[in-house]
XYZ file of N, CA and C in Angstrom:
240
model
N 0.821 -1.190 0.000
C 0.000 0.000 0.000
C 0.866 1.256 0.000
N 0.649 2.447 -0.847
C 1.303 3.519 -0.679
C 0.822 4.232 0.639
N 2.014 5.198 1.204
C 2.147 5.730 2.341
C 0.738 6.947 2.467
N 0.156 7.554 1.218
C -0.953 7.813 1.428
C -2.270 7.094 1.374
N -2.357 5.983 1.260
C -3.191 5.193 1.637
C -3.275 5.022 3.161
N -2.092 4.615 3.266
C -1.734 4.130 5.262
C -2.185 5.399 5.472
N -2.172 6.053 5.298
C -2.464 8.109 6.361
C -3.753 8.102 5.851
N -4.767 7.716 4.841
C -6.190 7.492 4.725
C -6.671 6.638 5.979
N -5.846 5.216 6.387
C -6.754 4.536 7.000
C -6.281 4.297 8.388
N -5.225 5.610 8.844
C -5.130 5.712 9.851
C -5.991 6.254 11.022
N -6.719 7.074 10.954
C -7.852 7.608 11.232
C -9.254 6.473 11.935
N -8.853 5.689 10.646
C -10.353 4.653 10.815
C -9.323 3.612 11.543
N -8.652 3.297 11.678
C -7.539 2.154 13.030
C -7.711 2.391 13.947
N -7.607 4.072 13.828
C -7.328 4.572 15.277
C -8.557 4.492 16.221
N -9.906 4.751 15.481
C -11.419 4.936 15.557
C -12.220 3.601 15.958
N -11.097 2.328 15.519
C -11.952 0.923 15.362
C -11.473 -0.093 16.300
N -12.615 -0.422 16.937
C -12.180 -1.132 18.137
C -13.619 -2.410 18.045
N -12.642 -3.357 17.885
C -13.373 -5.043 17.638
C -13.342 -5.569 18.857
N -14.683 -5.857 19.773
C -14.450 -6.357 21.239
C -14.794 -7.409 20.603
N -14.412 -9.040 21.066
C -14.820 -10.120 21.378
C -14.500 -10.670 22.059
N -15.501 -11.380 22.744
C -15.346 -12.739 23.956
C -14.901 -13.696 23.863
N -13.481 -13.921 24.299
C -13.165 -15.840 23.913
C -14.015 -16.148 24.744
N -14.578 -17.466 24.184
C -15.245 -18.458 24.800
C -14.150 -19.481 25.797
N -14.870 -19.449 26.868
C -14.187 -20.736 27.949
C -13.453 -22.064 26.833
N -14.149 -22.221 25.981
C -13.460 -23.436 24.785
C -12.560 -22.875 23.987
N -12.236 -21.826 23.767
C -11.373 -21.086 22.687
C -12.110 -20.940 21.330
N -11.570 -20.736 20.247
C -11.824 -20.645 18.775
C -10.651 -20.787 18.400
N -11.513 -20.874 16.860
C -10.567 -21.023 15.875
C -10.107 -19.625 15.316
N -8.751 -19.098 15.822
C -8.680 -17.695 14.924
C -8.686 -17.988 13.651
N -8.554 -18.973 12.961
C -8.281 -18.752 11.323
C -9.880 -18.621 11.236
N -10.625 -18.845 11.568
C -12.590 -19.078 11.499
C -12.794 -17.636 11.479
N -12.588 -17.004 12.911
C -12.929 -15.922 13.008
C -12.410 -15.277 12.271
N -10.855 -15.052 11.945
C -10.403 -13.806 10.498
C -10.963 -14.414 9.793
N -11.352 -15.387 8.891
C -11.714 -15.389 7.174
C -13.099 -15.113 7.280
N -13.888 -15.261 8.552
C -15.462 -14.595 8.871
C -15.200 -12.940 8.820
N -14.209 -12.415 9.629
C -13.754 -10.788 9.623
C -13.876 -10.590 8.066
N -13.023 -10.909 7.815
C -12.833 -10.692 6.141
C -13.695 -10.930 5.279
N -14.373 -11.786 5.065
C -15.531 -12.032 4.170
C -16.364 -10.950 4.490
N -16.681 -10.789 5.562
C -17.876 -9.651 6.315
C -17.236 -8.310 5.698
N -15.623 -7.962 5.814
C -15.609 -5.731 5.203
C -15.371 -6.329 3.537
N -15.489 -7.659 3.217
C -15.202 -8.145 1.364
C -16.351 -7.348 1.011
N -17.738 -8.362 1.761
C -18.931 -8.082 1.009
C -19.466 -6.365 1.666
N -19.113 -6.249 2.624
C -19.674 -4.706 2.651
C -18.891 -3.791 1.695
N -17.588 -4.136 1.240
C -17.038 -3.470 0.285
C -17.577 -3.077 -1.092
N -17.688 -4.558 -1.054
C -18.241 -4.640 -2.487
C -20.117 -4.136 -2.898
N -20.786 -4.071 -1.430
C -22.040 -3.965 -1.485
C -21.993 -1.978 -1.358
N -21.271 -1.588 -0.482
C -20.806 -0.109 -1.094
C -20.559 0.678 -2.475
N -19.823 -0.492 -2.563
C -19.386 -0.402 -4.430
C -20.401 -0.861 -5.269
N -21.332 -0.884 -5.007
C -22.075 -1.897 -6.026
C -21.540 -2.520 -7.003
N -21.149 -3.278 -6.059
C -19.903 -4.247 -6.972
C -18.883 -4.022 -7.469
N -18.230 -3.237 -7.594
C -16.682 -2.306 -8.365
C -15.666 -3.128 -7.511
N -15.116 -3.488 -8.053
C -13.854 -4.592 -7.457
C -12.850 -3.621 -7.398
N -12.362 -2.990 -8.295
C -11.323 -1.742 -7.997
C -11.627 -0.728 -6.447
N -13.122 -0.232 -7.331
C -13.363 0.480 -5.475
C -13.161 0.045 -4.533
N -13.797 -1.210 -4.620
C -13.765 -1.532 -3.167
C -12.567 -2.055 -2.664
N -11.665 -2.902 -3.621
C -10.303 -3.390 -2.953
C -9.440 -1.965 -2.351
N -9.961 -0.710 -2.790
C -9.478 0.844 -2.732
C -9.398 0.765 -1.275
N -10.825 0.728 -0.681
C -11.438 0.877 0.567
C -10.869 0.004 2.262
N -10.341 -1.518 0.987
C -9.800 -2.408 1.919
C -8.761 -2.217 2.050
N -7.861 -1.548 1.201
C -6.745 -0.699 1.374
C -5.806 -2.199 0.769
N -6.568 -3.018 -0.102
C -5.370 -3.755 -1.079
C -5.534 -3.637 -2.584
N -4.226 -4.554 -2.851
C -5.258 -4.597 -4.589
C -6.183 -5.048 -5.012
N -6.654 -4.691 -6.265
C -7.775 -5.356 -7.148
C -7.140 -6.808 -7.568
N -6.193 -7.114 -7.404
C -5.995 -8.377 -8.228
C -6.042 -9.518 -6.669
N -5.753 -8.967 -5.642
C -5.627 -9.934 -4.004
C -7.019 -9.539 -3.984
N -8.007 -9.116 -3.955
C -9.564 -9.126 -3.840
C -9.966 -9.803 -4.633
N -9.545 -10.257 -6.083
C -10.123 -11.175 -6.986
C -9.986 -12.327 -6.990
N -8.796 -12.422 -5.788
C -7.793 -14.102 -5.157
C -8.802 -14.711 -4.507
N -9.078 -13.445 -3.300
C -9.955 -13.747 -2.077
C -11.002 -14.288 -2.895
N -11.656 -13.621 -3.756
C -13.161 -13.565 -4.367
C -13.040 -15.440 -5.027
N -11.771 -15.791 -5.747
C -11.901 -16.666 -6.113
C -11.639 -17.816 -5.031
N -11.095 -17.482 -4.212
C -10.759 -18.818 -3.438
C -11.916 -19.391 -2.341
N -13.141 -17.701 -2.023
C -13.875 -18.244 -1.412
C -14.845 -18.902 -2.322
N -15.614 -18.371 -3.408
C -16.195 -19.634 -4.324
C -15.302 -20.464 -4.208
N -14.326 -21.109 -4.682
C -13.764 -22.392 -4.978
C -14.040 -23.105 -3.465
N -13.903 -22.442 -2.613
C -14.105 -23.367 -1.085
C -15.685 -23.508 -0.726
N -16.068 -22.689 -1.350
C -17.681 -22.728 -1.489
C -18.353 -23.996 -2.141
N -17.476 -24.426 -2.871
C -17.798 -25.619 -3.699
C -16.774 -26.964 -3.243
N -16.277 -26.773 -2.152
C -15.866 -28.196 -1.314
C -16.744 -28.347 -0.366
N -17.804 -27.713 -0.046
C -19.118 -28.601 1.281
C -19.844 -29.195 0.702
């Protein structure tokens, strides 16, 4: 990411605060990030009405690692 990007989404870091409860059993962090992530994918993209450029803008990566994500969760979508 360029250094004015990072100074765009410093603001909203500084602003964002994710409480959660471990459970007495623990979790799975890999569960919970690819749930994190899927969840600001599709609000990205539902902002964008769909614009894959915009919205990878917003997530502060590229358009081509949003089209990875995009493909790898269909493809895992289709192993249950």
């Amino acid at each position: 990411p360029s250094e004015s990007a990072d100074a765009t989404r410093a603001p909203l870091m500084a602003s964002t605060q994710i409480r959660l409860k471990l459970p007495d059993a623990g979790v799975s962090l890999y569960d919970v990030l690819e749930a994190i992530e899927t969840d600001l994918i599709r609000q990205a993209l539902d902002r964008t009405s769909g614009n894959r450029s915009a919205a990878a803008q917003l997530l502060g990566i590229r358009r081509t690692t949003l089209v990875e994500k995009l493909r790898r969760a269909r493809d895992s979508q289709g192993d249950d």
